[in-house]
Coordinates of C-alpha atoms in Angstrom, one line a residue:
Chain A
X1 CA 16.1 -65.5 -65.0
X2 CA 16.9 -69.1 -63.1
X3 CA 20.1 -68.9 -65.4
X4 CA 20.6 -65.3 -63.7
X5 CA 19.7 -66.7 -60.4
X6 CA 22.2 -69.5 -60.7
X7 CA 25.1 -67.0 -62.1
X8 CA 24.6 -64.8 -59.2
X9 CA 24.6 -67.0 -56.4
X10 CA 27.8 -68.4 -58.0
X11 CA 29.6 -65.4 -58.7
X12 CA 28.1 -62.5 -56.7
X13 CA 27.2 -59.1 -58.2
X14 CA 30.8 -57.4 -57.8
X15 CA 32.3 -60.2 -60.5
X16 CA 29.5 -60.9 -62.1
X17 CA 30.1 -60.6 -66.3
X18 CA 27.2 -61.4 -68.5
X19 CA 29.3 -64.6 -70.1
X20 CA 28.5 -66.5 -66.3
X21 CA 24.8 -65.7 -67.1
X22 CA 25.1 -67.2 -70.7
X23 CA 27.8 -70.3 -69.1
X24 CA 24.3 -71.5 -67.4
X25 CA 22.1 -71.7 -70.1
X26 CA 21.9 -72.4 -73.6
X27 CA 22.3 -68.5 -74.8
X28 CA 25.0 -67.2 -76.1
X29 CA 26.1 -62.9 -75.3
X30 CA 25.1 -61.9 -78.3
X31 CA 21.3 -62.8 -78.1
X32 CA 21.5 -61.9 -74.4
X33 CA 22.4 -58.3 -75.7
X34 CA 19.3 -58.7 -78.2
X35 CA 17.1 -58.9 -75.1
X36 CA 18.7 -57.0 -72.6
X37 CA 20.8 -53.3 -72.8
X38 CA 23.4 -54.9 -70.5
X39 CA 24.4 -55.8 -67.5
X40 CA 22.3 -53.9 -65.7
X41 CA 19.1 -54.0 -67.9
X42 CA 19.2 -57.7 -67.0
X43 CA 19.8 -57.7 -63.1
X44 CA 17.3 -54.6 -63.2
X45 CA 14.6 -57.6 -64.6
X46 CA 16.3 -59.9 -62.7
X47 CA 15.6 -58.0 -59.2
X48 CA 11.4 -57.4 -60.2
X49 CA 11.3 -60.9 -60.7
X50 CA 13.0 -62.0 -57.3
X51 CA 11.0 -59.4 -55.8
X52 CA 7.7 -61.0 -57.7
X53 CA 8.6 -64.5 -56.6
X54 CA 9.0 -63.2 -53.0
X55 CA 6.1 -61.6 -52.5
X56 CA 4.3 -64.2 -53.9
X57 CA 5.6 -66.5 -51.1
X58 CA 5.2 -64.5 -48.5
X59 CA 1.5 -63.6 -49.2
X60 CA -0.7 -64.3 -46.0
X61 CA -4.7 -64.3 -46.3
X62 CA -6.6 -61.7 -44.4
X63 CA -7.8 -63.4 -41.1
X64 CA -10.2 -62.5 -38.2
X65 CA -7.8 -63.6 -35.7
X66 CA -5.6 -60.1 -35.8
X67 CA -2.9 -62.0 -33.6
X68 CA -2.4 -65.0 -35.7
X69 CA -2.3 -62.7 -38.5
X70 CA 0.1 -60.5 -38.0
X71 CA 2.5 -63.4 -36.7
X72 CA 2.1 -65.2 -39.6
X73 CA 3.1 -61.9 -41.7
X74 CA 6.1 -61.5 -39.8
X75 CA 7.5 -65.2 -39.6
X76 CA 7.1 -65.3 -43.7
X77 CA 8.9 -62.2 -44.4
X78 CA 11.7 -63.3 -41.5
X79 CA 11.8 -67.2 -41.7
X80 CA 10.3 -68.0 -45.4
X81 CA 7.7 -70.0 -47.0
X82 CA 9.6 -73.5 -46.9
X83 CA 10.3 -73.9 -43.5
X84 CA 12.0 -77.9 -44.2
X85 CA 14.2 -76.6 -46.6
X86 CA 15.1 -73.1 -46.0
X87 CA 17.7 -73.3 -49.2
X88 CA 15.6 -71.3 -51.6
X89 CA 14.5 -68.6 -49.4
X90 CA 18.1 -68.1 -48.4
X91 CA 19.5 -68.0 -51.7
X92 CA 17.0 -65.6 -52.4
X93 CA 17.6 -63.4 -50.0
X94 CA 21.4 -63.5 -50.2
X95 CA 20.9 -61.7 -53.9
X96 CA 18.4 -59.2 -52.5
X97 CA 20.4 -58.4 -49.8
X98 CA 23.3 -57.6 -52.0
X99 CA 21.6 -55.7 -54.7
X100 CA 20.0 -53.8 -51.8
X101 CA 23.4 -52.2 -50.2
X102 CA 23.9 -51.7 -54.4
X103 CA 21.1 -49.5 -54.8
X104 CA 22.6 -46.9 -53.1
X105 CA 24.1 -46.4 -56.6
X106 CA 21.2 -47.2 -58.5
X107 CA 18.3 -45.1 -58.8
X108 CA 16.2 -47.7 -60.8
X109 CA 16.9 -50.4 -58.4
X110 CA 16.3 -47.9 -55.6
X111 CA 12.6 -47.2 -57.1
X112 CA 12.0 -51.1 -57.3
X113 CA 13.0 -51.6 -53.6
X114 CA 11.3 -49.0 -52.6
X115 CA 7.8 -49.6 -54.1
X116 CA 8.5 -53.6 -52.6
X117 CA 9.3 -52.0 -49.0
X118 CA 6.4 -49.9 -49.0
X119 CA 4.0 -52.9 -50.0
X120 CA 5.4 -55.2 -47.6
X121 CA 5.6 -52.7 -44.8
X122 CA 1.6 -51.8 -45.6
X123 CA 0.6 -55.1 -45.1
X124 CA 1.6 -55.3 -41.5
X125 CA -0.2 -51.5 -41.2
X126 CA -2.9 -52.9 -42.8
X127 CA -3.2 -55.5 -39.9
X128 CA -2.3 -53.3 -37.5
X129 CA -4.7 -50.6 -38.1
X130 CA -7.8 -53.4 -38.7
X131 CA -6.9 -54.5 -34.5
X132 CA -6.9 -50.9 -33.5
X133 CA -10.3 -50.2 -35.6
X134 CA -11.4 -53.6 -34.1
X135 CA -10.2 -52.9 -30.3
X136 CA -7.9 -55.8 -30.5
X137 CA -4.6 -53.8 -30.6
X138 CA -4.1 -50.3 -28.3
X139 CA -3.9 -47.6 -30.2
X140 CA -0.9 -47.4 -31.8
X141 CA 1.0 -45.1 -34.6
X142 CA 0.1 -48.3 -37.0
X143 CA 2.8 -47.0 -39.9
X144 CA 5.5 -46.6 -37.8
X145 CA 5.1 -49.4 -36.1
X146 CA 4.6 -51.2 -39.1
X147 CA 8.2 -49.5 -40.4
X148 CA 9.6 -50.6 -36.8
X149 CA 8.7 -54.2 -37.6
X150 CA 10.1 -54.2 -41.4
X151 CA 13.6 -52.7 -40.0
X152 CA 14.0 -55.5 -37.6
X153 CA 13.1 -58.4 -40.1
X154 CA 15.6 -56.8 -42.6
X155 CA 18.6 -56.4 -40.3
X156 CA 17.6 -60.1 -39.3
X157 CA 17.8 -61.5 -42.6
X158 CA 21.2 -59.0 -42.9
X159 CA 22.9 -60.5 -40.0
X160 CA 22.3 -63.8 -41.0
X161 CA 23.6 -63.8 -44.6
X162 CA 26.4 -60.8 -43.8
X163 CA 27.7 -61.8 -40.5
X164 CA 26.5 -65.8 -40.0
X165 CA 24.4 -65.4 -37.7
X166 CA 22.1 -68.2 -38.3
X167 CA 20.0 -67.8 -35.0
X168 CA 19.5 -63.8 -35.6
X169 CA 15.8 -64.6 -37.1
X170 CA 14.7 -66.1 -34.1
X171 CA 16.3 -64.2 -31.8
X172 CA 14.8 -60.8 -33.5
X173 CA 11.4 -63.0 -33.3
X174 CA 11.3 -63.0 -29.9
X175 CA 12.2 -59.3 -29.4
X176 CA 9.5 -58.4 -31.7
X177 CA 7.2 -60.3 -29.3
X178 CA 8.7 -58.7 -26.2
X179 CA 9.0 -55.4 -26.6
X180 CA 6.6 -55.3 -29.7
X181 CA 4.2 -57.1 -30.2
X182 CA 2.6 -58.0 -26.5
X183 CA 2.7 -54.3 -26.2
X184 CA -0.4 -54.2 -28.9
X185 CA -2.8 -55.3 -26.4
X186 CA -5.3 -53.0 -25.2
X187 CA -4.5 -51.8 -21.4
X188 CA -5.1 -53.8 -19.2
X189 CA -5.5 -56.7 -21.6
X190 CA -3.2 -59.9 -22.0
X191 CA -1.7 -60.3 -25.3
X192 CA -3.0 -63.1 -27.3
X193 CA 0.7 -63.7 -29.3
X194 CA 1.2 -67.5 -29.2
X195 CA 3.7 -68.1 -25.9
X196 CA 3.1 -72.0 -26.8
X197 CA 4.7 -71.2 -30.1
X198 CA 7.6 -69.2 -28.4
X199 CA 8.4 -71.4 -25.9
X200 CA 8.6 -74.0 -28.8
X201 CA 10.9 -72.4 -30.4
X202 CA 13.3 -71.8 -27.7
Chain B
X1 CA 43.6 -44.8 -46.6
X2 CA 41.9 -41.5 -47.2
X3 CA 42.7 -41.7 -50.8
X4 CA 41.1 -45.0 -50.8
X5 CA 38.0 -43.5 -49.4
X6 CA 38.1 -40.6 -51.9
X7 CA 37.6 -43.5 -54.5
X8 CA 35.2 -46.1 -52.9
X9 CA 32.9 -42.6 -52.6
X10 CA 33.4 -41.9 -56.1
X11 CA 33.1 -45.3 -58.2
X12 CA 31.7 -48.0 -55.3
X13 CA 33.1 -50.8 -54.2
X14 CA 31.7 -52.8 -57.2
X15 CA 33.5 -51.1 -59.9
X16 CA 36.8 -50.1 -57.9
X17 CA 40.3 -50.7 -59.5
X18 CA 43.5 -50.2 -58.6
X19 CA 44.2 -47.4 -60.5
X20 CA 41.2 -45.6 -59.3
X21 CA 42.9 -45.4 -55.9
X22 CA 46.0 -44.7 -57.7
X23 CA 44.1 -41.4 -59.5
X24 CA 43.5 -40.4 -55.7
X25 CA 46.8 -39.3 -54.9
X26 CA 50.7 -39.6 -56.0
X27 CA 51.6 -43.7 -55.4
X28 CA 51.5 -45.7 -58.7
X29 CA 49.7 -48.9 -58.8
X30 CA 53.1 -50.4 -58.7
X31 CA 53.5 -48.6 -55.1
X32 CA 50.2 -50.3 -54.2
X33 CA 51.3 -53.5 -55.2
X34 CA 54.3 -52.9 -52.8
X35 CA 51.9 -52.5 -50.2
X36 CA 49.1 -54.3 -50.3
X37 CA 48.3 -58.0 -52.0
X38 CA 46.0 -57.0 -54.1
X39 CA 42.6 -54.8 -54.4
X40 CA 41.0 -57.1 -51.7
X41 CA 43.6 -57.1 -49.1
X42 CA 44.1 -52.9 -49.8
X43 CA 40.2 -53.0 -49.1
X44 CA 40.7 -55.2 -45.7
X45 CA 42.8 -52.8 -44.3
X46 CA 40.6 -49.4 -45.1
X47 CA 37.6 -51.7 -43.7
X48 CA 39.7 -52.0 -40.5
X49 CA 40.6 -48.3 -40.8
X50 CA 36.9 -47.4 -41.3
X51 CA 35.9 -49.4 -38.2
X52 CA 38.3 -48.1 -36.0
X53 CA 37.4 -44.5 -37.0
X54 CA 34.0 -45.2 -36.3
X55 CA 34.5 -47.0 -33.5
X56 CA 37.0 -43.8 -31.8
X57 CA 33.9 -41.1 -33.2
X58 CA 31.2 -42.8 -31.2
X59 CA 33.1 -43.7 -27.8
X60 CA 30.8 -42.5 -24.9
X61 CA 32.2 -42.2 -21.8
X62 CA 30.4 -44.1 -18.8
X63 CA 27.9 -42.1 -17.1
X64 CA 25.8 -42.2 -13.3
X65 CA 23.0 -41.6 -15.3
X66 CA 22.5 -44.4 -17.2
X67 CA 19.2 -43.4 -19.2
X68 CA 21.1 -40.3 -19.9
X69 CA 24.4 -42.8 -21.2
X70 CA 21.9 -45.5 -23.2
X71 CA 20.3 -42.4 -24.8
X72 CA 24.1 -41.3 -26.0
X73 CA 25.1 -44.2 -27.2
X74 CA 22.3 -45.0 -29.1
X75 CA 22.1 -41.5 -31.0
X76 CA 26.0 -41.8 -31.4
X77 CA 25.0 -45.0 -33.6
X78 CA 22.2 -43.5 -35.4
X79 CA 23.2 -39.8 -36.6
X80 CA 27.3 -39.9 -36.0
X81 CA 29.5 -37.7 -34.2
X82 CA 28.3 -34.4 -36.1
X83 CA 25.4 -33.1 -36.5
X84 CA 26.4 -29.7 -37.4
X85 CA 27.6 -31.5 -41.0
X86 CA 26.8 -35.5 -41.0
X87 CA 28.6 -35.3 -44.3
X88 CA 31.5 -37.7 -42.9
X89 CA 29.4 -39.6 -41.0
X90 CA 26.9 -40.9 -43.6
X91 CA 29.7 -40.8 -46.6
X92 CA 31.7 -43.5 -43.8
X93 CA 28.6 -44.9 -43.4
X94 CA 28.0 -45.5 -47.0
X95 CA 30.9 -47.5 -47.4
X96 CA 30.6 -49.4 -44.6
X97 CA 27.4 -50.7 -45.5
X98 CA 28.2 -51.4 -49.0
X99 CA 31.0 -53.9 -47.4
X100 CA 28.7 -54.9 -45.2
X101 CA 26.3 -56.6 -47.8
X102 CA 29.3 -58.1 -49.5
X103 CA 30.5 -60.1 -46.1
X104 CA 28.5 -62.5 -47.2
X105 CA 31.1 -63.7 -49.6
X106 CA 34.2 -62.9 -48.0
X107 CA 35.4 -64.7 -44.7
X108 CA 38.0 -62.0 -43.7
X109 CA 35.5 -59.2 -43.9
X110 CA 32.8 -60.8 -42.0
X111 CA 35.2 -61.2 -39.1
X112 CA 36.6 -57.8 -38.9
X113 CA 32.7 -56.7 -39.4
X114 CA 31.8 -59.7 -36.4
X115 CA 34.2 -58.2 -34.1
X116 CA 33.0 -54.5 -34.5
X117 CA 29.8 -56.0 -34.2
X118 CA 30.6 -57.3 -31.1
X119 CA 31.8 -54.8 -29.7
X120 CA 29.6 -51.9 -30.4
X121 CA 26.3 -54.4 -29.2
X122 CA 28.8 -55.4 -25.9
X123 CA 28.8 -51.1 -25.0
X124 CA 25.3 -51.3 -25.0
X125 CA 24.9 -54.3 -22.9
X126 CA 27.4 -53.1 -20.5
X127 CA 24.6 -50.4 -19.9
X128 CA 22.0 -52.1 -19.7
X129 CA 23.6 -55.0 -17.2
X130 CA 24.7 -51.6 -15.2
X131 CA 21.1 -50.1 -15.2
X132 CA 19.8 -53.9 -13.7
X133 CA 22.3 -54.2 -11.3
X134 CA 21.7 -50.6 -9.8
X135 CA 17.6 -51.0 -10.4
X136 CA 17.6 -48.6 -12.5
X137 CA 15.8 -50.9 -15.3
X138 CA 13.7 -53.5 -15.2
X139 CA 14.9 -57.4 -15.5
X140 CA 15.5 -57.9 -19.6
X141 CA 17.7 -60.0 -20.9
X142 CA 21.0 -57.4 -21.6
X143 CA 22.2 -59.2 -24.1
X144 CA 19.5 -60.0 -26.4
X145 CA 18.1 -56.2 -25.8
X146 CA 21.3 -54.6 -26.9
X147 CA 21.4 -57.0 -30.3
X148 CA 17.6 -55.7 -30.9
X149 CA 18.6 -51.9 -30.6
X150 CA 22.1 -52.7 -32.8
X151 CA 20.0 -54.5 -35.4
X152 CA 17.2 -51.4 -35.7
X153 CA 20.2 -48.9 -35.6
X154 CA 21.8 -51.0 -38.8
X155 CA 18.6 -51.2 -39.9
X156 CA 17.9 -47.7 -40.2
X157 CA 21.0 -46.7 -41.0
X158 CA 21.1 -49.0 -44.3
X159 CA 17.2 -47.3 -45.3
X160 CA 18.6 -44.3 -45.2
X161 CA 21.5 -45.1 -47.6
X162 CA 19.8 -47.3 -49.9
X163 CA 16.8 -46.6 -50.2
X164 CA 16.8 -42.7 -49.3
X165 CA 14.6 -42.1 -46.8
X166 CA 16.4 -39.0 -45.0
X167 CA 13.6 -40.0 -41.8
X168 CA 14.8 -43.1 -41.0
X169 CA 16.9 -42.6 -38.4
X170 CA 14.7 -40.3 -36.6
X171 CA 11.9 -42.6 -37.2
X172 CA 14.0 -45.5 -35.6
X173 CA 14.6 -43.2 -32.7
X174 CA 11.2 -42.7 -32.0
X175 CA 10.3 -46.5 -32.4
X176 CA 13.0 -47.4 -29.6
X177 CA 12.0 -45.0 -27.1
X178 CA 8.4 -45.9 -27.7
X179 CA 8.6 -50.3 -27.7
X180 CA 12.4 -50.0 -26.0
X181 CA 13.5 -47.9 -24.5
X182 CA 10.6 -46.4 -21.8
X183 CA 9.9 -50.3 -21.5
X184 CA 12.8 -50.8 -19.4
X185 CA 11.6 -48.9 -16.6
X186 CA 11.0 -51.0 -13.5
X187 CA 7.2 -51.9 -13.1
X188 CA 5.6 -49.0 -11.5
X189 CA 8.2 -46.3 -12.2
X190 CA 8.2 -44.2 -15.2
X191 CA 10.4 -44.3 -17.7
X192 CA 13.6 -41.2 -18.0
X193 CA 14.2 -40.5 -21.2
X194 CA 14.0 -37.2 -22.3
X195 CA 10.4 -36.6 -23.9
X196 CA 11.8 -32.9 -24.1
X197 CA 14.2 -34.1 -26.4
X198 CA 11.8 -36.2 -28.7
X199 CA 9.3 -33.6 -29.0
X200 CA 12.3 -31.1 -30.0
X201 CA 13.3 -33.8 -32.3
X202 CA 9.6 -33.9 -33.9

């Protein structure tokens, strides 16, 4: 799979042949094809175990402080777990991005994606609807806010690694705290996201 | 170009040859060779042609009513020109999203792609710097606002394709009006977009 890893970020899907995968490690084709039905059998294994490793790194623990929660949710799935060295996050995320525009074409990549969005996306609902049962958040649609969030972090993460755009996290960061995120508080009510931590950042 | 849309439709950027496009109508590959330097300069031009299609279908013309004009705009972006038959819309869209992805490894691309970028997010600022100047909206940062919606337009747009959900866009819509959208109403005033709409739209 690192081999995989490697050959991809190397070569990109589009020219990818299996030969790169076996030029990175000591295998040759021919016992590749004794494990794998291919090309795409492989990068099919490949994607469940960059989507494993993700979720993995991005896994926050369940906190009483709704707030800090649901910020820390949202800065691992848009910033990443090594915030020093960003390079394996990126690189990570530069393969999933591609072999997500791919799986318009794929049904069995589709299905992976699609189970991995809908457990990401349910653990900011799960959040959201603990504040609401709690009274900490106003009472939102917590789903489609939840979907509203995910949306935004991918087309961050898509704008950085498509187009460049290496300040499009943070910048997506703050509108999810502007028109988002301090819109959860209860009428009335101030929002408790961290303005330390934005300011910060700026 | 429309031959060359014909066979990015049918076999994907990934696996595209020459002779694909070729099969698409009466020019030999010989011809294409003529033309173009290549599959990937061929590919920079139809991206260019794509853009500027798009670009032409979702032209809104500047409005007095400038809830009524951000509203336009917005659902030009999200569900194309049509609506009768989104077939052209979403096949276009397919294709540019699948180029999209691979920017990433391609400088030429990412520039015609930063450039329609640009400009689509620029249309929407314009509005928004219009509805501040006349009081119309409340004091956001234009700029920063307009990337937000942009970003949750691609967002949606690229859910829809790859990953099938049909709802997306609508859900998106929903999701600006609610955290965007009726936000930028000066303090005090209530918001003018069209709740008849949205409820039709539900």
């Amino acid at each position: 799979m690192e081999a995989t890893f490697r050959a991809l970020s190397k070569h990109g899907y589009v020219d990818l042949r299996l030969r790169d995968i076996g030029d990175e490690f000591e295998m040759t084709r021919q016992l590749i094809h004794y494990y794998y039905d291919g090309k795409h059998d492989l990068i099919s294994a490949f994607l469940e175990y960059v989507i494993e490793q993700y979720e993995g790194s991005v896994a926050v623990d369940e906190s009483d402080d709704l707030w800090a929660e649901l910020d820390a949710r949202i800065d691992q799935c848009l910033f990443g777990p090594e915030f020093a060295s960003d390079f394996d996050h990126w690189d990570r995320m530069r393969v999933y991005h591609e072999l997500f525009s791919q799986a318009q074409n794929d049904d069995q990549h589709r299905e992976i994606f699609n189970r991995h969005y809908t457990k990401i996306r349910r653990s900011i609902t799960r959040v959201i609807e603990r504040g609401i049962e709690q009274g900490v958040f106003r009472d939102v649609d917590p789903e489609n806010t939840a979907q509203f969030i995910t949306d935004a972090i991918h087309a961050a993460r898509g704008r950085r690694i498509s187009l460049g755009h290496d300040e499009a996290p943070e910048q997506i960061r703050r509108a999810l705290d502007e028109f988002v995120i301090s819109s959860l508080a209860p009428p009335g009510e101030e929002p408790e996201f961290k303005s330390a931590r934005s300011t910060a950042r700026n």
